[in-house]
Amino acid sequence: MTAPRVTIKDVAARAGVSKGAVSLAFNRKPGLSEATRDRIFRAARELGWAPNPAARSLAGSRVDVVGLAICRPARLLGLEPFYMEFISGVESVLAEHSCSLLLRLVREPREEAGLLETWWKARQVAGSILVDFRTDDPRPAVARRIGLPVVAVGDPSLTGGLTSVWTDDTAAVTEAVRYLAALGHRRIARVGGAAALGHTAIRAAAFDAAARSLQLAGAWQVATDFSGETGARATRSLLSAAPPERPTAIVYDNDIMAVAGLSVAAEMGLRVPADVSLLAWDDSQLCRLTHPTLSAMSHDVHGFGADVARTLFGVLLEEDPGPHPVPTPVLAPRGSTAPPVVPPAV
């Protein structure tokens, strides 16, 4: 078991002073007696604590940089409303601290792990935001080994003990399936994201569990890469089956795929929601501009990004914010979901 991380708060408590006094002592600022300064240094030595260089630079009001690497193709990232909203939320908090965002696109997690080392050794960043965790992700171990301050955006089961901010994917998926079942849908499909991503696996397991508990007549899941093209292909495959083997409702892991699915349904001559109900993950302007408007699992993505950035500053200032769940996405029912049409008895 890993020992709890010693923070500036622990040093202050041991020395019987405020956190500000500890900061004054280690930054060689006036305002403390020599006896108090010595007591602070002695407490720090006893606890094995040393000030984080990033925290000291923040305290000195120097402009700093926060890193964010995303493992997505540039073309797809530019189309995905989630990351645009998320980054705008992060930037809103960085601006308050006169910090900048260093954004890089990478091809796979090991490339990002190497990038984190490069950034930290070259003193290019004060800390970093880690997203899109996979099972056995190499980044937590690298961040701990080099001492890089980070905040992990992901379920704590995936983030290796790092300070985490996450939404409850299990609860949200369960709510989505239960909502569709309550409308009367007994054959429900899910068009999921990349199978390698940890949150995709969590959503897949939650979907299976909900389908079993509700004893659905049919439950299908298809993995994609989050793009509109693969979302459309998955939708066409699901809706090509003849009733009763065709799903009457489909849940999508993002809004882009849900919009693509709506187009495919129209192309195939199926009415939404009379013939098939559609439900998107991540509510966005896209969901409100379609006809019919798309029902969605809605949450404040801009606020989520801002919360992540604030949590990172807590790590940088050694306030040890710990795991931090944010509100679970809530259902926003709109025109794309309705009870299934039951054919008249012959």
mmCIF file of N, CA and C in Angstrom, residues 3-100:
data_model
loop_
_atom_site.group_PDB
_atom_site.id
_atom_site.type_symbol
_atom_site.label_atom_id
_atom_site.label_comp_id
_atom_site.label_asym_id
_atom_site.label_seq_id
_atom_site.Cartn_x
_atom_site.Cartn_y
_atom_site.Cartn_z
ATOM 1 N N ALA A 3 2.072 4.920 0.901
ATOM 2 C CA ALA A 3 1.881 5.820 2.042
ATOM 3 C C ALA A 3 1.228 7.107 1.573
ATOM 4 N N PRO A 4 0.396 7.742 2.426
ATOM 5 C CA PRO A 4 -0.251 9.003 2.042
ATOM 6 C C PRO A 4 0.791 10.064 1.724
ATOM 7 N N ARG A 5 0.546 10.874 0.728
ATOM 8 C CA ARG A 5 1.482 11.913 0.320
ATOM 9 C C ARG A 5 1.489 13.037 1.346
ATOM 10 N N VAL A 6 2.693 13.429 1.766
ATOM 11 C CA VAL A 6 2.838 14.535 2.712
ATOM 12 C C VAL A 6 2.642 15.843 1.957
ATOM 13 N N THR A 7 1.856 16.754 2.522
ATOM 14 C CA THR A 7 1.576 18.030 1.873
ATOM 15 C C THR A 7 2.030 19.186 2.753
ATOM 16 N N ILE A 8 1.958 20.375 2.188
ATOM 17 C CA ILE A 8 2.315 21.580 2.926
ATOM 18 C C ILE A 8 1.413 21.750 4.147
ATOM 19 N N LYS A 9 0.187 21.263 4.050
ATOM 20 C CA LYS A 9 -0.744 21.340 5.186
ATOM 21 C C LYS A 9 -0.224 20.518 6.366
ATOM 22 N N ASP A 10 0.357 19.334 6.060
ATOM 23 C CA ASP A 10 0.912 18.490 7.121
ATOM 24 C C ASP A 10 2.099 19.167 7.808
ATOM 25 N N VAL A 11 2.943 19.814 7.010
ATOM 26 C CA VAL A 11 4.105 20.517 7.572
ATOM 27 C C VAL A 11 3.634 21.657 8.472
ATOM 28 N N ALA A 12 2.630 22.405 7.996
ATOM 29 C CA ALA A 12 2.103 23.520 8.788
ATOM 30 C C ALA A 12 1.542 23.033 10.119
ATOM 31 N N ALA A 13 0.809 21.897 10.064
ATOM 32 C CA ALA A 13 0.229 21.352 11.300
ATOM 33 C C ALA A 13 1.317 20.907 12.265
ATOM 34 N N ARG A 14 2.369 20.256 11.752
ATOM 35 C CA ARG A 14 3.466 19.785 12.607
ATOM 36 C C ARG A 14 4.186 20.972 13.266
ATOM 37 N N ALA A 15 4.366 22.049 12.495
ATOM 38 C CA ALA A 15 5.100 23.210 13.017
ATOM 39 C C ALA A 15 4.208 24.159 13.804
ATOM 40 N N GLY A 16 2.892 23.951 13.735
ATOM 41 C CA GLY A 16 1.975 24.824 14.455
ATOM 42 C C GLY A 16 1.845 26.195 13.834
ATOM 43 N N VAL A 17 1.908 26.241 12.484
ATOM 44 C CA VAL A 17 1.802 27.526 11.782
ATOM 45 C C VAL A 17 0.798 27.376 10.635
ATOM 46 N N SER A 18 0.586 28.430 9.874
ATOM 47 C CA SER A 18 -0.298 28.382 8.710
ATOM 48 C C SER A 18 0.470 27.891 7.483
ATOM 49 N N LYS A 19 -0.277 27.508 6.442
ATOM 50 C CA LYS A 19 0.378 27.124 5.191
ATOM 51 C C LYS A 19 1.139 28.308 4.596
ATOM 52 N N GLY A 20 0.575 29.508 4.785
ATOM 53 C CA GLY A 20 1.262 30.693 4.284
ATOM 54 C C GLY A 20 2.619 30.892 4.924
ATOM 55 N N ALA A 21 2.729 30.569 6.226
ATOM 56 C CA ALA A 21 4.021 30.705 6.913
ATOM 57 C C ALA A 21 5.036 29.728 6.343
ATOM 58 N N VAL A 22 4.594 28.505 6.031
ATOM 59 C CA VAL A 22 5.501 27.526 5.421
ATOM 60 C C VAL A 22 5.998 28.047 4.080
ATOM 61 N N SER A 23 5.073 28.616 3.293
ATOM 62 C CA SER A 23 5.451 29.174 1.995
ATOM 63 C C SER A 23 6.460 30.306 2.163
ATOM 64 N N LEU A 24 6.250 31.171 3.144
ATOM 65 C CA LEU A 24 7.195 32.268 3.393
ATOM 66 C C LEU A 24 8.576 31.734 3.743
ATOM 67 N N ALA A 25 8.609 30.696 4.567
ATOM 68 C CA ALA A 25 9.893 30.129 4.996
ATOM 69 C C ALA A 25 10.674 29.569 3.819
ATOM 70 N N PHE A 26 9.995 28.778 2.983
ATOM 71 C CA PHE A 26 10.719 28.109 1.896
ATOM 72 C C PHE A 26 11.004 29.027 0.720
ATOM 73 N N ASN A 27 10.275 30.141 0.635
ATOM 74 C CA ASN A 27 10.561 31.102 -0.422
ATOM 75 C C ASN A 27 11.473 32.229 0.064
ATOM 76 N N ARG A 28 12.011 32.044 1.309
ATOM 77 C CA ARG A 28 12.968 32.999 1.877
ATOM 78 C C ARG A 28 12.399 34.419 1.917
ATOM 79 N N LYS A 29 11.103 34.511 2.253
ATOM 80 C CA LYS A 29 10.455 35.818 2.336
ATOM 81 C C LYS A 29 10.484 36.307 3.786
ATOM 82 N N PRO A 30 10.505 37.641 3.989
ATOM 83 C CA PRO A 30 10.476 38.180 5.360
ATOM 84 C C PRO A 30 9.107 37.970 5.999
ATOM 85 N N GLY A 31 9.052 38.207 7.326
ATOM 86 C CA GLY A 31 7.783 38.115 8.023
ATOM 87 C C GLY A 31 7.740 37.027 9.066
ATOM 88 N N LEU A 32 8.826 36.245 9.210
ATOM 89 C CA LEU A 32 8.883 35.174 10.201
ATOM 90 C C LEU A 32 10.100 35.365 11.090
ATOM 91 N N SER A 33 9.966 34.980 12.339
ATOM 92 C CA SER A 33 11.132 34.985 13.226
ATOM 93 C C SER A 33 12.020 33.805 12.865
ATOM 94 N N GLU A 34 13.294 33.898 13.238
ATOM 95 C CA GLU A 34 14.215 32.798 12.951
ATOM 96 C C GLU A 34 13.780 31.523 13.672
ATOM 97 N N ALA A 35 13.229 31.641 14.871
ATOM 98 C CA ALA A 35 12.781 30.465 15.616
ATOM 99 C C ALA A 35 11.639 29.763 14.874
ATOM 100 N N THR A 36 10.702 30.567 14.344
ATOM 101 C CA THR A 36 9.575 29.981 13.594
ATOM 102 C C THR A 36 10.070 29.343 12.307
ATOM 103 N N ARG A 37 10.980 30.028 11.623
ATOM 104 C CA ARG A 37 11.532 29.482 10.377
ATOM 105 C C ARG A 37 12.238 28.157 10.645
ATOM 106 N N ASP A 38 13.025 28.096 11.709
ATOM 107 C CA ASP A 38 13.727 26.852 12.050
ATOM 108 C C ASP A 38 12.735 25.743 12.386
ATOM 109 N N ARG A 39 11.667 26.092 13.093
ATOM 110 C CA ARG A 39 10.663 25.081 13.461
ATOM 111 C C ARG A 39 9.994 24.503 12.208
ATOM 112 N N ILE A 40 9.743 25.362 11.232
ATOM 113 C CA ILE A 40 9.128 24.905 9.973
ATOM 114 C C ILE A 40 10.073 23.976 9.226
ATOM 115 N N PHE A 41 11.344 24.362 9.118
ATOM 116 C CA PHE A 41 12.308 23.526 8.409
ATOM 117 C C PHE A 41 12.471 22.177 9.110
ATOM 118 N N ARG A 42 12.482 22.195 10.453
ATOM 119 C CA ARG A 42 12.624 20.943 11.199
ATOM 120 C C ARG A 42 11.412 20.030 10.946
ATOM 121 N N ALA A 43 10.198 20.604 10.948
ATOM 122 C CA ALA A 43 8.993 19.804 10.681
ATOM 123 C C ALA A 43 9.043 19.199 9.282
ATOM 124 N N ALA A 44 9.511 19.989 8.307
ATOM 125 C CA ALA A 44 9.594 19.490 6.933
ATOM 126 C C ALA A 44 10.574 18.327 6.833
ATOM 127 N N ARG A 45 11.740 18.453 7.514
ATOM 128 C CA ARG A 45 12.727 17.363 7.488
ATOM 129 C C ARG A 45 12.161 16.106 8.136
ATOM 130 N N GLU A 46 11.472 16.266 9.257
ATOM 131 C CA GLU A 46 10.913 15.101 9.959
ATOM 132 C C GLU A 46 9.877 14.370 9.104
ATOM 133 N N LEU A 47 9.127 15.136 8.325
ATOM 134 C CA LEU A 47 8.078 14.529 7.483
ATOM 135 C C LEU A 47 8.599 14.116 6.102
ATOM 136 N N GLY A 48 9.816 14.518 5.779
ATOM 137 C CA GLY A 48 10.376 14.188 4.473
ATOM 138 C C GLY A 48 9.739 14.981 3.350
ATOM 139 N N TRP A 49 9.369 16.232 3.631
ATOM 140 C CA TRP A 49 8.676 17.056 2.637
ATOM 141 C C TRP A 49 9.616 18.086 2.036
ATOM 142 N N ALA A 50 9.452 18.331 0.729
ATOM 143 C CA ALA A 50 10.165 19.411 0.055
ATOM 144 C C ALA A 50 9.168 20.109 -0.845
ATOM 145 N N PRO A 51 9.294 21.415 -1.027
ATOM 146 C CA PRO A 51 8.304 22.144 -1.835
ATOM 147 C C PRO A 51 8.347 21.721 -3.293
ATOM 148 N N ASN A 52 7.170 21.642 -3.888
ATOM 149 C CA ASN A 52 7.034 21.326 -5.308
ATOM 150 C C ASN A 52 7.506 22.527 -6.129
ATOM 151 N N PRO A 53 8.431 22.345 -7.078
ATOM 152 C CA PRO A 53 8.902 23.490 -7.878
ATOM 153 C C PRO A 53 7.772 24.211 -8.586
ATOM 154 N N ALA A 54 6.764 23.427 -9.066
ATOM 155 C CA ALA A 54 5.641 24.063 -9.765
ATOM 156 C C ALA A 54 4.851 24.946 -8.819
ATOM 157 N N ALA A 55 4.657 24.469 -7.586
ATOM 158 C CA ALA A 55 3.905 25.268 -6.614
ATOM 159 C C ALA A 55 4.663 26.546 -6.292
ATOM 160 N N ARG A 56 5.993 26.448 -6.186
ATOM 161 C CA ARG A 56 6.780 27.632 -5.864
ATOM 162 C C ARG A 56 6.713 28.652 -6.994
ATOM 163 N N SER A 57 6.684 28.169 -8.247
ATOM 164 C CA SER A 57 6.603 29.109 -9.360
ATOM 165 C C SER A 57 5.249 29.785 -9.393
ATOM 166 N N LEU A 58 4.188 29.038 -9.054
ATOM 167 C CA LEU A 58 2.863 29.650 -8.990
ATOM 168 C C LEU A 58 2.817 30.711 -7.903
ATOM 169 N N ALA A 59 3.421 30.397 -6.739
ATOM 170 C CA ALA A 59 3.416 31.353 -5.632
ATOM 171 C C ALA A 59 4.154 32.627 -6.019
ATOM 172 N N GLY A 60 5.140 32.497 -6.906
ATOM 173 C CA GLY A 60 5.881 33.666 -7.349
ATOM 174 C C GLY A 60 5.221 34.402 -8.485
ATOM 175 N N SER A 61 3.997 34.022 -8.858
ATOM 176 C CA SER A 61 3.204 34.680 -9.888
ATOM 177 C C SER A 61 3.857 34.630 -11.263
ATOM 178 N N ARG A 62 4.698 33.623 -11.523
ATOM 179 C CA ARG A 62 5.279 33.496 -12.853
ATOM 180 C C ARG A 62 4.267 32.829 -13.771
ATOM 181 N N VAL A 63 4.198 33.278 -15.026
ATOM 182 C CA VAL A 63 3.290 32.660 -15.982
ATOM 183 C C VAL A 63 3.756 31.240 -16.242
ATOM 184 N N ASP A 64 2.837 30.277 -16.139
ATOM 185 C CA ASP A 64 3.184 28.876 -16.306
ATOM 186 C C ASP A 64 2.355 28.235 -17.398
ATOM 187 N N VAL A 65 2.689 27.008 -17.676
ATOM 188 C CA VAL A 65 2.038 26.261 -18.742
ATOM 189 C C VAL A 65 1.530 24.940 -18.190
ATOM 190 N N VAL A 66 0.337 24.556 -18.584
ATOM 191 C CA VAL A 66 -0.247 23.261 -18.237
ATOM 192 C C VAL A 66 -0.334 22.430 -19.512
ATOM 193 N N GLY A 67 0.068 21.173 -19.443
ATOM 194 C CA GLY A 67 0.065 20.308 -20.614
ATOM 195 C C GLY A 67 -1.212 19.480 -20.726
ATOM 196 N N LEU A 68 -1.624 19.216 -21.944
ATOM 197 C CA LEU A 68 -2.750 18.319 -22.235
ATOM 198 C C LEU A 68 -2.464 17.611 -23.546
ATOM 199 N N ALA A 69 -2.327 16.297 -23.490
ATOM 200 C CA ALA A 69 -2.135 15.496 -24.700
ATOM 201 C C ALA A 69 -3.385 14.654 -24.915
ATOM 202 N N ILE A 70 -3.855 14.591 -26.149
ATOM 203 C CA ILE A 70 -5.074 13.854 -26.485
ATOM 204 C C ILE A 70 -4.754 12.853 -27.580
ATOM 205 N N CYS A 71 -5.160 11.614 -27.343
ATOM 206 C CA CYS A 71 -4.882 10.542 -28.302
ATOM 207 C C CYS A 71 -6.083 10.383 -29.249
ATOM 208 N N ARG A 72 -6.233 11.334 -30.132
ATOM 209 C CA ARG A 72 -7.304 11.323 -31.133
ATOM 210 C C ARG A 72 -6.756 11.890 -32.439
ATOM 211 N N PRO A 73 -7.278 11.431 -33.591
ATOM 212 C CA PRO A 73 -6.875 12.059 -34.857
ATOM 213 C C PRO A 73 -7.291 13.529 -34.871
ATOM 214 N N ALA A 74 -6.452 14.388 -35.455
ATOM 215 C CA ALA A 74 -6.740 15.820 -35.481
ATOM 216 C C ALA A 74 -8.069 16.111 -36.161
ATOM 217 N N ARG A 75 -8.374 15.401 -37.231
ATOM 218 C CA ARG A 75 -9.627 15.637 -37.962
ATOM 219 C C ARG A 75 -10.832 15.370 -37.077
ATOM 220 N N LEU A 76 -10.794 14.258 -36.311
ATOM 221 C CA LEU A 76 -11.919 13.909 -35.449
ATOM 222 C C LEU A 76 -12.025 14.879 -34.277
ATOM 223 N N LEU A 77 -10.881 15.268 -33.710
ATOM 224 C CA LEU A 77 -10.901 16.176 -32.569
ATOM 225 C C LEU A 77 -11.550 17.502 -32.938
ATOM 226 N N GLY A 78 -11.289 17.969 -34.160
ATOM 227 C CA GLY A 78 -11.861 19.231 -34.602
ATOM 228 C C GLY A 78 -13.366 19.187 -34.762
ATOM 229 N N LEU A 79 -13.923 17.979 -34.923
ATOM 230 C CA LEU A 79 -15.366 17.837 -35.118
ATOM 231 C C LEU A 79 -16.104 17.537 -33.824
ATOM 232 N N GLU A 80 -15.378 17.147 -32.778
ATOM 233 C CA GLU A 80 -16.024 16.633 -31.575
ATOM 234 C C GLU A 80 -16.336 17.764 -30.590
ATOM 235 N N PRO A 81 -17.616 18.074 -30.384
ATOM 236 C CA PRO A 81 -17.966 19.175 -29.474
ATOM 237 C C PRO A 81 -17.470 18.962 -28.053
ATOM 238 N N PHE A 82 -17.388 17.699 -27.588
ATOM 239 C CA PHE A 82 -16.997 17.463 -26.203
ATOM 240 C C PHE A 82 -15.654 18.103 -25.889
ATOM 241 N N TYR A 83 -14.633 17.806 -26.695
ATOM 242 C CA TYR A 83 -13.300 18.307 -26.352
ATOM 243 C C TYR A 83 -13.186 19.813 -26.555
ATOM 244 N N MET A 84 -13.925 20.357 -27.509
ATOM 245 C CA MET A 84 -13.898 21.813 -27.662
ATOM 246 C C MET A 84 -14.473 22.487 -26.414
ATOM 247 N N GLU A 85 -15.579 21.961 -25.888
ATOM 248 C CA GLU A 85 -16.185 22.508 -24.675
ATOM 249 C C GLU A 85 -15.280 22.279 -23.455
ATOM 250 N N PHE A 86 -14.703 21.072 -23.370
ATOM 251 C CA PHE A 86 -13.828 20.728 -22.256
ATOM 252 C C PHE A 86 -12.623 21.663 -22.205
ATOM 253 N N ILE A 87 -11.980 21.860 -23.350
ATOM 254 C CA ILE A 87 -10.789 22.721 -23.408
ATOM 255 C C ILE A 87 -11.154 24.160 -23.076
ATOM 256 N N SER A 88 -12.320 24.622 -23.534
ATOM 257 C CA SER A 88 -12.720 25.997 -23.209
ATOM 258 C C SER A 88 -12.922 26.151 -21.702
ATOM 259 N N GLY A 89 -13.442 25.113 -21.036
ATOM 260 C CA GLY A 89 -13.585 25.153 -19.580
ATOM 261 C C GLY A 89 -12.244 25.198 -18.878
ATOM 262 N N VAL A 90 -11.295 24.380 -19.348
ATOM 263 C CA VAL A 90 -9.933 24.397 -18.783
ATOM 264 C C VAL A 90 -9.313 25.784 -18.950
ATOM 265 N N GLU A 91 -9.417 26.326 -20.167
ATOM 266 C CA GLU A 91 -8.815 27.625 -20.467
ATOM 267 C C GLU A 91 -9.401 28.737 -19.597
ATOM 268 N N SER A 92 -10.694 28.643 -19.274
ATOM 269 C CA SER A 92 -11.319 29.702 -18.479
ATOM 270 C C SER A 92 -10.665 29.821 -17.109
ATOM 271 N N VAL A 93 -10.213 28.703 -16.542
ATOM 272 C CA VAL A 93 -9.548 28.728 -15.234
ATOM 273 C C VAL A 93 -8.070 29.086 -15.386
ATOM 274 N N LEU A 94 -7.418 28.564 -16.427
ATOM 275 C CA LEU A 94 -6.008 28.899 -16.634
ATOM 276 C C LEU A 94 -5.820 30.400 -16.803
ATOM 277 N N ALA A 95 -6.776 31.037 -17.488
ATOM 278 C CA ALA A 95 -6.664 32.484 -17.711
ATOM 279 C C ALA A 95 -6.679 33.243 -16.387
ATOM 280 N N GLU A 96 -7.439 32.749 -15.420
ATOM 281 C CA GLU A 96 -7.492 33.412 -14.108
ATOM 282 C C GLU A 96 -6.137 33.377 -13.406
ATOM 283 N N HIS A 97 -5.314 32.351 -13.743
ATOM 284 C CA HIS A 97 -4.005 32.185 -13.102
ATOM 285 C C HIS A 97 -2.858 32.601 -14.022
ATOM 286 N N SER A 98 -3.189 33.294 -15.116
ATOM 287 C CA SER A 98 -2.168 33.720 -16.095
ATOM 288 C C SER A 98 -1.354 32.536 -16.604
ATOM 289 N N CYS A 99 -2.036 31.409 -16.802
ATOM 290 C CA CYS A 99 -1.377 30.207 -17.326
ATOM 291 C C CYS A 99 -1.844 29.938 -18.751
ATOM 292 N N SER A 100 -1.029 29.179 -19.473
ATOM 293 C CA SER A 100 -1.346 28.811 -20.847
ATOM 294 C C SER A 100 -1.506 27.303 -20.947
#
